Short mmCIF file of C-alpha atoms and ligand atoms in Angstrom, two decimals:
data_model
loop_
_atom_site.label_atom_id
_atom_site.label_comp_id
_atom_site.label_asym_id
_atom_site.label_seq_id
_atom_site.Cartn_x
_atom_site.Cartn_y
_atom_site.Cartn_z
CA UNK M 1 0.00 0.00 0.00
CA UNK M 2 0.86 3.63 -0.55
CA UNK M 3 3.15 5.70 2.13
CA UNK M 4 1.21 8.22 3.14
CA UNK M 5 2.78 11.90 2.81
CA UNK M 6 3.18 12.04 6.66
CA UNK M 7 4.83 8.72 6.62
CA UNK M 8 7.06 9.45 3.87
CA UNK M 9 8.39 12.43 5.77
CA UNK M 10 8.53 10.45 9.51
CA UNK M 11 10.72 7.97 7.56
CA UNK M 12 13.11 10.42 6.24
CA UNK M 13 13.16 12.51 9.58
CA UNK M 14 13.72 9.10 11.29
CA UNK M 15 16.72 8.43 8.81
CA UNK M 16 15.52 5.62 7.25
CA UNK M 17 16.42 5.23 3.09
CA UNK M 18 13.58 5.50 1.24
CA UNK M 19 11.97 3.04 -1.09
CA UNK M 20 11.94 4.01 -4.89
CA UNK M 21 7.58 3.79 -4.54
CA UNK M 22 7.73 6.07 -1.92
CA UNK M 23 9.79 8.77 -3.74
CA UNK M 24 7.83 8.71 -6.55
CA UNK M 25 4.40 8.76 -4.50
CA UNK M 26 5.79 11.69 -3.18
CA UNK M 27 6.78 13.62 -5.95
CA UNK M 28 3.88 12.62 -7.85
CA UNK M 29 1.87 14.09 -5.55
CA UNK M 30 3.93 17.80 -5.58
CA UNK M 31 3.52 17.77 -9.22
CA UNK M 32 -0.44 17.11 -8.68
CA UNK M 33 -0.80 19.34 -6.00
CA UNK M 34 -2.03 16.89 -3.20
CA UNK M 35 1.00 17.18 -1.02
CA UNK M 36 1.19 20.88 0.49
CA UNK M 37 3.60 23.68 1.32
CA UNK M 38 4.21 22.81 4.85
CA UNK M 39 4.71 19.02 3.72
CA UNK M 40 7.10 19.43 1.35
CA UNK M 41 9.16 22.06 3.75
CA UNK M 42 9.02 19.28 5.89
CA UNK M 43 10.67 16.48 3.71
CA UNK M 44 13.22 19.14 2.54
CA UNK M 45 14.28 19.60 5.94
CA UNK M 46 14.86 15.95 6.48
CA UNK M 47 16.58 15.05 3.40
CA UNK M 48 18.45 18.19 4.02
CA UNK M 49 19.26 16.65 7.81
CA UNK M 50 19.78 13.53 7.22
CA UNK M 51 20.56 13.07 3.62
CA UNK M 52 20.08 10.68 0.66
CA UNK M 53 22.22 7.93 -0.31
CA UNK M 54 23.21 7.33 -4.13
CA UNK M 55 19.90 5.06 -4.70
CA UNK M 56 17.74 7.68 -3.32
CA UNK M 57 19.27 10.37 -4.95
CA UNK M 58 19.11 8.65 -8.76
CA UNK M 59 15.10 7.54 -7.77
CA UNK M 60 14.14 11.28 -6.62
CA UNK M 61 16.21 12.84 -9.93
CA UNK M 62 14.36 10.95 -12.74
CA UNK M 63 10.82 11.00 -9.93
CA UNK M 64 10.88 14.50 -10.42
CA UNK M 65 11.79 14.14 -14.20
CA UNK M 66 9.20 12.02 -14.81
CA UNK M 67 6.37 14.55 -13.26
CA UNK M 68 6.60 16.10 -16.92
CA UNK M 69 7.57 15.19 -20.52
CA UNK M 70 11.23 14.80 -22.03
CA UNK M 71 11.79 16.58 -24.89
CA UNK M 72 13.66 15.10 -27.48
CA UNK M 73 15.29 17.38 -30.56
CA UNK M 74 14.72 15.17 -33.76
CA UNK M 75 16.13 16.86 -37.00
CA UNK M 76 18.36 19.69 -35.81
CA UNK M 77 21.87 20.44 -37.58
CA UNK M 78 23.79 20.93 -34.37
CA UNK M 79 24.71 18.87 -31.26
CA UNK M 80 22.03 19.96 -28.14
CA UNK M 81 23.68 21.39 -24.93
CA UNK M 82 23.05 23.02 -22.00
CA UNK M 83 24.85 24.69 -19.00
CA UNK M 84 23.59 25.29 -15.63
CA UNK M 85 25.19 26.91 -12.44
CA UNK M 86 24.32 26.08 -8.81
CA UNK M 87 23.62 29.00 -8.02
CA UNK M 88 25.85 32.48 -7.13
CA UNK M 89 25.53 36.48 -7.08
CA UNK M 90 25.77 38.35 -9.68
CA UNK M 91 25.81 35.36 -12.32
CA UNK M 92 25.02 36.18 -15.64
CA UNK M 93 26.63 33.57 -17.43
CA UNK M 94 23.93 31.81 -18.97
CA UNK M 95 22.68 35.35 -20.28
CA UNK M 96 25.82 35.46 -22.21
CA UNK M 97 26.77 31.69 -22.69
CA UNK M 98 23.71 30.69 -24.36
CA UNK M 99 23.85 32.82 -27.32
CA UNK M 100 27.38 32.45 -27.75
CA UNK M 101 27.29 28.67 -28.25
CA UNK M 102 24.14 29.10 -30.44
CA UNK M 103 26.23 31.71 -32.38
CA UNK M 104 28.60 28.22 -32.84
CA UNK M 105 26.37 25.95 -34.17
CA UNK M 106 25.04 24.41 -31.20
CA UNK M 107 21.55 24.40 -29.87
CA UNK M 108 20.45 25.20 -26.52
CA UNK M 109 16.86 24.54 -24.76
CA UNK M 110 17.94 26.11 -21.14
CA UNK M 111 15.76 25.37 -18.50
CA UNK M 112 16.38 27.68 -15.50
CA UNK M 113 15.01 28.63 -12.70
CA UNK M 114 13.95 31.76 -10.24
CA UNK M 115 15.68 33.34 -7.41
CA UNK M 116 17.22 30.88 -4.51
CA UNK M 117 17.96 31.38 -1.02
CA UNK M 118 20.28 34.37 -1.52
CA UNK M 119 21.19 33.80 -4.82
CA UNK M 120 19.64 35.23 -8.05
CA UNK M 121 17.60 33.51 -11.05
CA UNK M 122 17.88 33.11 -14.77
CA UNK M 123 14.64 33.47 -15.12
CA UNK M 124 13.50 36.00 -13.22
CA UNK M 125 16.19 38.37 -14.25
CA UNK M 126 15.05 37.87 -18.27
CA UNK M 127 11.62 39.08 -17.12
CA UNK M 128 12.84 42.44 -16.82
CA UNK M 129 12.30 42.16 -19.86
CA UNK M 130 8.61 43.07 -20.49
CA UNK M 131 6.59 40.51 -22.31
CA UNK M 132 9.27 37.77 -21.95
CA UNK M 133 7.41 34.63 -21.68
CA UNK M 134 9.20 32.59 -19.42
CA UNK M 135 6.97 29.66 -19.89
CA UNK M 136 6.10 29.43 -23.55
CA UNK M 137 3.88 26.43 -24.83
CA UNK M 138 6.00 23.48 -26.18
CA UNK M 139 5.86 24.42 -30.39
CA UNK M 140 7.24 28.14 -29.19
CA UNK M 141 9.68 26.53 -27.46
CA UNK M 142 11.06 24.37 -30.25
CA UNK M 143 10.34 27.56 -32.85
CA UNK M 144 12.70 29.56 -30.44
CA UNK M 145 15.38 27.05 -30.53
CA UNK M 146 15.37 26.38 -34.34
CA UNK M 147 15.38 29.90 -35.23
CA UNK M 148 17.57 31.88 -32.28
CA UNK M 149 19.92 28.70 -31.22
CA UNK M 150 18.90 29.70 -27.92
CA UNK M 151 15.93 29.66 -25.25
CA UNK M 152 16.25 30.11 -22.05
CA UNK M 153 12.68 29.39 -20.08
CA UNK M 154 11.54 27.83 -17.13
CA UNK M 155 10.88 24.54 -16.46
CA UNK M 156 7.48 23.57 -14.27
CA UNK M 157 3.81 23.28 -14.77
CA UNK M 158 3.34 25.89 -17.78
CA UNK M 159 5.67 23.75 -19.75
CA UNK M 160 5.26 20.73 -18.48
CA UNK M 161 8.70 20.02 -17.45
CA UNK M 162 9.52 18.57 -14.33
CA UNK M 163 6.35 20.82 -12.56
CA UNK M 164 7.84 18.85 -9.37
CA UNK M 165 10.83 20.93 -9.21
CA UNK M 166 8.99 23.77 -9.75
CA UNK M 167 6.71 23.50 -6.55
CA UNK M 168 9.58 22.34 -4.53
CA UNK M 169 11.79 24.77 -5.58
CA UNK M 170 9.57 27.72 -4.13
CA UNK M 171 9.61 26.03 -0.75
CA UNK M 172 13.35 25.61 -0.45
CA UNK M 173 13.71 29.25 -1.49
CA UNK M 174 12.25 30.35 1.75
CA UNK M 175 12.94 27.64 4.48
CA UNK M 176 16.26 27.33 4.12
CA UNK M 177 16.44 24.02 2.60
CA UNK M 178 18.48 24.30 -0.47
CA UNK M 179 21.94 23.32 0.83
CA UNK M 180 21.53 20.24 0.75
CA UNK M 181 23.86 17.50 -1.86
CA UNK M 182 20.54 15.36 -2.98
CA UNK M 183 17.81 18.35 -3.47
CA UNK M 184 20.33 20.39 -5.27
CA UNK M 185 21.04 17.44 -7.60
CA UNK M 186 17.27 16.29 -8.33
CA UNK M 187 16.64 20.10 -8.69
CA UNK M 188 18.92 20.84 -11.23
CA UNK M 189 19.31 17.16 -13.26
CA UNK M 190 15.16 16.99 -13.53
CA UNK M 191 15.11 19.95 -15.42
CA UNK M 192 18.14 19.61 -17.05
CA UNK M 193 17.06 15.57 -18.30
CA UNK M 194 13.43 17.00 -19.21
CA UNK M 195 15.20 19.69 -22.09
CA UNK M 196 16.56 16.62 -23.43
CA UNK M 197 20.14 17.81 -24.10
CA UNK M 198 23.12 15.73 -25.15
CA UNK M 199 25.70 17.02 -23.23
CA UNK M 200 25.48 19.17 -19.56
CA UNK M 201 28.11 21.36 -18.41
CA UNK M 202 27.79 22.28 -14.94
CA UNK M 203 29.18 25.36 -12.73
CA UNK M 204 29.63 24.38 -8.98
CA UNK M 205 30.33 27.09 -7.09
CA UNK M 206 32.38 27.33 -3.51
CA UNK M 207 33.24 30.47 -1.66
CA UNK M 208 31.11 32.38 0.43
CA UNK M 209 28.41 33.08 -1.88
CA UNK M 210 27.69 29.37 -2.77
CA UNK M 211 25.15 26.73 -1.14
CA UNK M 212 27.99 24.77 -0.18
CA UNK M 213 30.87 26.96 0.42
CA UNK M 214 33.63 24.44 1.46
CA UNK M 215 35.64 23.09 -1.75
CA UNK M 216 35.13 19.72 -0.17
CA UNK M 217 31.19 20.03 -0.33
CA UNK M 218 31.49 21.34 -3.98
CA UNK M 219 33.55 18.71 -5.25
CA UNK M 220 30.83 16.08 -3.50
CA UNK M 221 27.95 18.73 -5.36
CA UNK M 222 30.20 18.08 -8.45
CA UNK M 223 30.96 14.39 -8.91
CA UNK M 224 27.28 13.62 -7.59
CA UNK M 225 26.02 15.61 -10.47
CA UNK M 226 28.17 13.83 -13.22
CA UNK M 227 27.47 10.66 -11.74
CA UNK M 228 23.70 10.81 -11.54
CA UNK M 229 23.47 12.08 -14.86
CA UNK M 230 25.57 9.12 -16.23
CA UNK M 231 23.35 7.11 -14.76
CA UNK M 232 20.47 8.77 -15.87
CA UNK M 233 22.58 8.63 -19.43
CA UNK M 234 23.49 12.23 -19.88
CA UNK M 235 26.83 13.28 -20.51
CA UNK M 236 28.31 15.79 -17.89
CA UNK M 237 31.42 17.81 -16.68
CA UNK M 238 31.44 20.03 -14.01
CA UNK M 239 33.80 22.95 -12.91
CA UNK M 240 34.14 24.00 -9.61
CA UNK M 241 34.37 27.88 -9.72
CA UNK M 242 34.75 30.39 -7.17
CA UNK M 243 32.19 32.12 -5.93
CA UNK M 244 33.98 34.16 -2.78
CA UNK M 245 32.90 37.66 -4.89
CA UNK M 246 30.03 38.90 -7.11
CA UNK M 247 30.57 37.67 -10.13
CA UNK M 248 30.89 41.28 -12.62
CA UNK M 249 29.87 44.29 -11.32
CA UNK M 250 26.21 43.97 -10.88
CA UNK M 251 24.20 41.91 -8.65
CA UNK M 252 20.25 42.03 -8.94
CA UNK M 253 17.71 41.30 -11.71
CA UNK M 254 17.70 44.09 -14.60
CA UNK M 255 20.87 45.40 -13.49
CA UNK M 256 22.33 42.11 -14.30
CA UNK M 257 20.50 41.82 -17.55
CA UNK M 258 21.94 44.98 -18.82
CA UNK M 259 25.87 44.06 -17.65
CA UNK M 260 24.92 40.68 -19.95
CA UNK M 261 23.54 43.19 -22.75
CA UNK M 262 26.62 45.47 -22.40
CA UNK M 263 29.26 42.26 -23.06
CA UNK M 264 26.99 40.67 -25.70
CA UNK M 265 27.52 44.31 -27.29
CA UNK M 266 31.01 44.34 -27.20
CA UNK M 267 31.63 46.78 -24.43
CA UNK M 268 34.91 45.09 -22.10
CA UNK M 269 33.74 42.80 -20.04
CA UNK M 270 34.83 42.03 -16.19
CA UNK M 271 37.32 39.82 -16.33
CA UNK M 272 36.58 37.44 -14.02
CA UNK M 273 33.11 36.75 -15.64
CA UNK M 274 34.04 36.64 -19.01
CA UNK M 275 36.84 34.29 -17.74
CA UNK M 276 34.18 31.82 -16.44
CA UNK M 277 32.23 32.25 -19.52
CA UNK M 278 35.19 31.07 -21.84
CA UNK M 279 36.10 28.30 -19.24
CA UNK M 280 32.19 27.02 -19.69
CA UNK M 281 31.80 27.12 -23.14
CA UNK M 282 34.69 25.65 -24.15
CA UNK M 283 34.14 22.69 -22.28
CA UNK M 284 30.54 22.83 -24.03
CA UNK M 285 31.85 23.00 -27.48
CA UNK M 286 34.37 19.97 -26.64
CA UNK M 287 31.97 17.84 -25.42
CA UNK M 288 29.56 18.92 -28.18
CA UNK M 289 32.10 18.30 -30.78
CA UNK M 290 31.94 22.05 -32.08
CA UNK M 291 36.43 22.52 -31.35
CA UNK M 292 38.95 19.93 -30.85
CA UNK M 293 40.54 21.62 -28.25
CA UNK M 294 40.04 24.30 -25.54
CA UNK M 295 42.23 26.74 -27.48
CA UNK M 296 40.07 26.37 -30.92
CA UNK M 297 37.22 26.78 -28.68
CA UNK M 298 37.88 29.79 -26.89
CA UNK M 299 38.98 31.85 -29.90
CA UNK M 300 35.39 30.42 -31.66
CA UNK M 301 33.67 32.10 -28.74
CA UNK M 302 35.83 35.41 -28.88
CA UNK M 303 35.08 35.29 -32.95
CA UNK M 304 31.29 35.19 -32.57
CA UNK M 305 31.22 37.80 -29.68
CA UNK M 306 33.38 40.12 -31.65
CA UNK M 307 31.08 39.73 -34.96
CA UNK M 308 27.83 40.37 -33.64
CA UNK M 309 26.88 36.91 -34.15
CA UNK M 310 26.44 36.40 -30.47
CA UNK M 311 24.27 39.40 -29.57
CA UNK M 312 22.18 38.22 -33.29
CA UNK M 313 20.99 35.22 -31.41
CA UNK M 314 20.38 36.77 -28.08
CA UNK M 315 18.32 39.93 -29.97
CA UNK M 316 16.38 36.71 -31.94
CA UNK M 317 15.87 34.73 -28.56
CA UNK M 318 14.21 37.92 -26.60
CA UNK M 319 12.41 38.96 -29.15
CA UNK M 320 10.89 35.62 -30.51
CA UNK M 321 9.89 35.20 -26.30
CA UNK M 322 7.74 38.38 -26.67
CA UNK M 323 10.46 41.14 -25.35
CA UNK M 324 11.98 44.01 -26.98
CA UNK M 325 14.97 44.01 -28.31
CA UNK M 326 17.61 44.01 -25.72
CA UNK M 327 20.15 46.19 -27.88
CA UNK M 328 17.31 49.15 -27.42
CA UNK M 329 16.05 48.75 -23.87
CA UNK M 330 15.99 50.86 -21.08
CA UNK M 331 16.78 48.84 -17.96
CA UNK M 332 14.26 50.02 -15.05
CA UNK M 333 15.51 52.47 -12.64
CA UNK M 334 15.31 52.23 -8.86
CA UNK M 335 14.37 56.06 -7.39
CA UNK M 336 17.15 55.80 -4.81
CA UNK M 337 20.73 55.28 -6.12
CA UNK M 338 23.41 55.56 -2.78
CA UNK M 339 26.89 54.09 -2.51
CA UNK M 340 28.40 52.70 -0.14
CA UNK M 341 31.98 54.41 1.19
CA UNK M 342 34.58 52.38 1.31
CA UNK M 343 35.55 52.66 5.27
CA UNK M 344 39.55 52.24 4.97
CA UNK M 345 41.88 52.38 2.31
CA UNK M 346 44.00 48.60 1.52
CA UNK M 347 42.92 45.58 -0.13
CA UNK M 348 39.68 44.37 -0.36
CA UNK M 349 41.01 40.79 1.12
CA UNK M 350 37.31 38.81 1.72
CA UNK M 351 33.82 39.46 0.81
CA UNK M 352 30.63 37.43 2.00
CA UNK M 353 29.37 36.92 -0.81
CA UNK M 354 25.48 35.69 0.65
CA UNK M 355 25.51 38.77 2.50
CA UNK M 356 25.44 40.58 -0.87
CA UNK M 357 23.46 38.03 -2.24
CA UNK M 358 20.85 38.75 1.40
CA UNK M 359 21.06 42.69 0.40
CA UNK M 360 19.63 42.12 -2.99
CA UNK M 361 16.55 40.25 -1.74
CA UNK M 362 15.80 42.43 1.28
CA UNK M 363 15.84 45.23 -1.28
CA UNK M 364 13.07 43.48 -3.00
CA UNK M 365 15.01 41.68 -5.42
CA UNK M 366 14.30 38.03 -4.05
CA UNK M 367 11.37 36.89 -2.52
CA UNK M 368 10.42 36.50 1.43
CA UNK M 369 7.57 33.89 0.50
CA UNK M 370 6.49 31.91 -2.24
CA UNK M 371 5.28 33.34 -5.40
CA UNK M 372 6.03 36.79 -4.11
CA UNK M 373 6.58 39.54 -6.81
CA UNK M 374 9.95 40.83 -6.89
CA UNK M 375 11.27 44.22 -7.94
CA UNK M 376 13.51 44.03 -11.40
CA UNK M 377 15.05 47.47 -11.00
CA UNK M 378 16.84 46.98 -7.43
CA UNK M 379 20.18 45.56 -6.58
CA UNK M 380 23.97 46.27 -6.77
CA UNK M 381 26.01 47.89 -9.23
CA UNK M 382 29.83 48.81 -9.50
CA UNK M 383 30.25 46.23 -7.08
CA UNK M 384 33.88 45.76 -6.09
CA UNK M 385 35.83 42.48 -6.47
CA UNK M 386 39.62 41.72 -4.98
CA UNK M 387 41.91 44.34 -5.60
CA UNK M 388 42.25 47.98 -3.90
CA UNK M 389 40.22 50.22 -2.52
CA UNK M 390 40.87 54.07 -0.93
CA UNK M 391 38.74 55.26 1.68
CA UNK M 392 35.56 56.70 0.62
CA UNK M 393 35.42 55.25 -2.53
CA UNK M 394 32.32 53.21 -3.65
CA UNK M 395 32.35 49.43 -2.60
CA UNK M 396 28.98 49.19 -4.50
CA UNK M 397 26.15 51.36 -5.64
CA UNK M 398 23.01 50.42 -3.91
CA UNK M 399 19.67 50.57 -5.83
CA UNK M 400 17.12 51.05 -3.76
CA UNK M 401 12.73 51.71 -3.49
CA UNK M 402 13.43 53.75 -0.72
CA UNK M 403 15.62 55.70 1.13
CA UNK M 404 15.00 53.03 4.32
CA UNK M 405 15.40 50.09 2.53
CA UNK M 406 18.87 51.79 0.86
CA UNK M 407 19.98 52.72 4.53
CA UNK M 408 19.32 49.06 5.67
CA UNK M 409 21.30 47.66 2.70
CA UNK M 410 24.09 50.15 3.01
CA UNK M 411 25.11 48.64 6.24
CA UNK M 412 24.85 44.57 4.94
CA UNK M 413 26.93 45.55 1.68
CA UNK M 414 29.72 47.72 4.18
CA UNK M 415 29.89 45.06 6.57
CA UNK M 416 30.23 42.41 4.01
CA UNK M 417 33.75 43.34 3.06
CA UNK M 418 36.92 42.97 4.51
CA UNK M 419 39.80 45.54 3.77
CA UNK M 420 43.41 44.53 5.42
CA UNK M 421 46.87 46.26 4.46
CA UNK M 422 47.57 46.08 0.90
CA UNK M 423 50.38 43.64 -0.19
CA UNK M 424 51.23 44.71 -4.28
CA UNK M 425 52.47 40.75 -4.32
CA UNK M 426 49.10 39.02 -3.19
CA UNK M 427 47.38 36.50 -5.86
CA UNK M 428 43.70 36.70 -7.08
CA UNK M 429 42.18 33.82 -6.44
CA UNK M 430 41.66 31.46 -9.59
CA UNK M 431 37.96 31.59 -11.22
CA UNK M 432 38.55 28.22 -11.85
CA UNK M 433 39.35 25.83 -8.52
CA UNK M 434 38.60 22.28 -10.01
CA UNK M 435 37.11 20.24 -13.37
CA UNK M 436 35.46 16.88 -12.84
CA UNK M 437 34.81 14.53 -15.72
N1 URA B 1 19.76 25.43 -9.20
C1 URA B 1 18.64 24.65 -9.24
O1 URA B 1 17.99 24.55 -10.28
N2 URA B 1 18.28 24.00 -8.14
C2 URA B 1 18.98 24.05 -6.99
O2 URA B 1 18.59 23.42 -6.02
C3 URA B 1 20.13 24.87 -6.94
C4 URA B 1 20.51 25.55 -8.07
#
């Protein structure tokens, strides 16, 4: 007979490994709506206590997976790939990654999700974009791809991919449940095996503004993602990147989208992002068999940024979603614009990362509860990264609704950085800490 949901959970509290019935009882009933909020908050929190082995984690992946349809990409003159990141601040590398390795011949079906926890959300930073449909019907979806290369949407009910994930997703965003090896890994492979891609590669992030911080914990997050999906038969690599600073200068929805407009256009691009970009899509165009070798690869991605081709199929993908076009958009603009004074002069030697990360969604830029609206326009921009700083000069420029909510945030982003004595010989930390094939 049937676990019931309350059973399902006592087991998992209790520690006990779960059955493969039970998992998908459970997750059938997420994706059908008969198991509730508090319910699923309360398996999260178990699994997130007391974890999943290798079984359980494989049976809830392809559980959730199976709550929708897999696409499959018949009849398409390029190999099918996809990227996905676990999850940082100020990470706009999909934004920019996507095009460029449509601009290369491949084809990528993205499925991404909101906001998380303190980190920020593919999806809802493209609807600053008004009239991008985030959750076009199934032909749109496969019109997208064939004509822009690219489409990044969300997965869930709408589309009928993985709607599990969807539902549980919200929950973990605001009971702190995300950080947790097995959620993060049936999270991200469900939607990622539902697109139906040939090839994954992932970004784990460590540092402070990751899930799990420790390099030890991302290289578990790593290797448990490429083994899952082998044995869910999708080939994946992982790199293990830092995540111990905002990633660019911007941190928050449309202020992101317009950094990602600004490199797709050409203008310089922060060198630590557009580092991590390179690093990700040449292992993507490896694996995809678009360049022999990392080298051929890179300079493929530099070619189609420099000649437009890039920003073509990003212009294409907006626009064929229902936006405008990105090259001719005016972000939205937060009515308070403060920054923050740098207290001492030196080197900027740490930054917490999630406390950033927590700025941007008590500014409105995150949600505090499920299906909350968010505010596009708010966030972080000129944020600072490694290097020196003199006294009084701008860590960050806070964008704000209101002068109280910029005073609160002032004293999160100030207190998030740490400035020691500056030492001309001291080495930035690689973007790149570890690959696993
Ligand atoms: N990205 C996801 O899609 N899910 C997670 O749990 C974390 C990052």
């Amino acid at each position: 007979m049937a676990l019931l949901p309350q059973e399902v959970i006592q087991a998992k509290r209790d520690g006990r490994v779960l059955e493969g019935d039970a998992i998908r009882g459970f997750v059938a009933g997420i994706a059908e709506g008969t198991v509730g909020e508090a319910q699923m908050a309360a398996f999260a929190m178990s699994v997130l206590l007391n974890g999943m082995d290798r079984r359980e984690t494989v049976g809830l992946t392809l559980a959730m997976r199976d709550t929708g349809d897999v696409l499959t990409w018949p009849g398409l003159d390029g190999p099918v790939l996809d990227k996905h990141s676990t999850g940082g601040i100020g990470d706009k590398t999909s934004l920019i990654l996507a095009p460029l390795l449509a601009a290369c011949g491949a084809y990528v079906p993205m499925l991404s999700g909101r906001g998380l926890g303190h980190t920020g959300g593919t999806l809802d930073k493209l609807e600053s974009f008004e009239g991008y449909e985030v959750a076009p019907g199934r032909k749109r979806l496969r019109a997208v791809v064939a004509r822009a290369g690219c489409a990044i949407v969300g997965a869930g009910a709408g589309a009928g991919l993985a709607p599990a994930d969807a539902r549980l997703y919200a929950v973990r965003d605001v009971t702190a449940t995300v950080e947790s090896v097995p959620l993060i890994v049936a999270s991200i492979l469900s939607k990622k095996l539902a697109a139906g891609p040939e090839r994954l590669i992932m970004d784990v992030k460590c540092g402070s503004g990751a899930f799990l911080a420790e390099i030890d914990r991302a290289r578990e997050l790593a290797l448990t993602l490429v083994g899952v999906a082998a044995e869910a038969g999708l080939l994946c690599r992982a790199l293990v990147t830092d995540m111990g600073w905002c990633l660019g200068t911007t941190a928050g929805n449309a202020l992101e989208v317009a950094e990602a407009v600004a490199v797709l256009r050409g203008e310089p691009a922060d060198p630590r992002l557009w580092d991590l970009v390179l690093a990700l899509g040449a292992e993507a165009l490896c694996m995809g068999g678009l360049a022999a070798g990392a080298d051929e690869a890179r300079a493929r991605l530099g070619h189609v940024l420099a000649t437009g081709a890039a920003a073509e199929r990003f212009g294409r993908m907006v626009r064929n979603l229902g936006g405008p076009d990105p090259f001719d958009w005016m972000p939205p603009e937060a009515p308070v614009v403060r920054p923050v004074p740098a207290p001492a002069t030196g080197r900027l030697l740490a930054c917490d990362a999630r406390a950033l990360g927590m700025a941007v969604v008590r500014l409105g830029g995150g949600r505090v509860r499920p299906s909350a609206a968010i505010d596009h326009a708010v966030g972080l921009s000129r944020v600072r990264s490694l290097g020196s700083v003199v006294r009084d000069e701008p860590l960050a420029l806070i964008h704000a609704r209101d002068e109280a909510s910029a005073e609160a945030a002032l004293g999160f982003v100030r207190a998030a950085y740490e400035i020691g004595p500056d030492d001309a010989n001291a080495a930035d930390p690689p973007i790149v800490r570890e690959r696993v094939a």
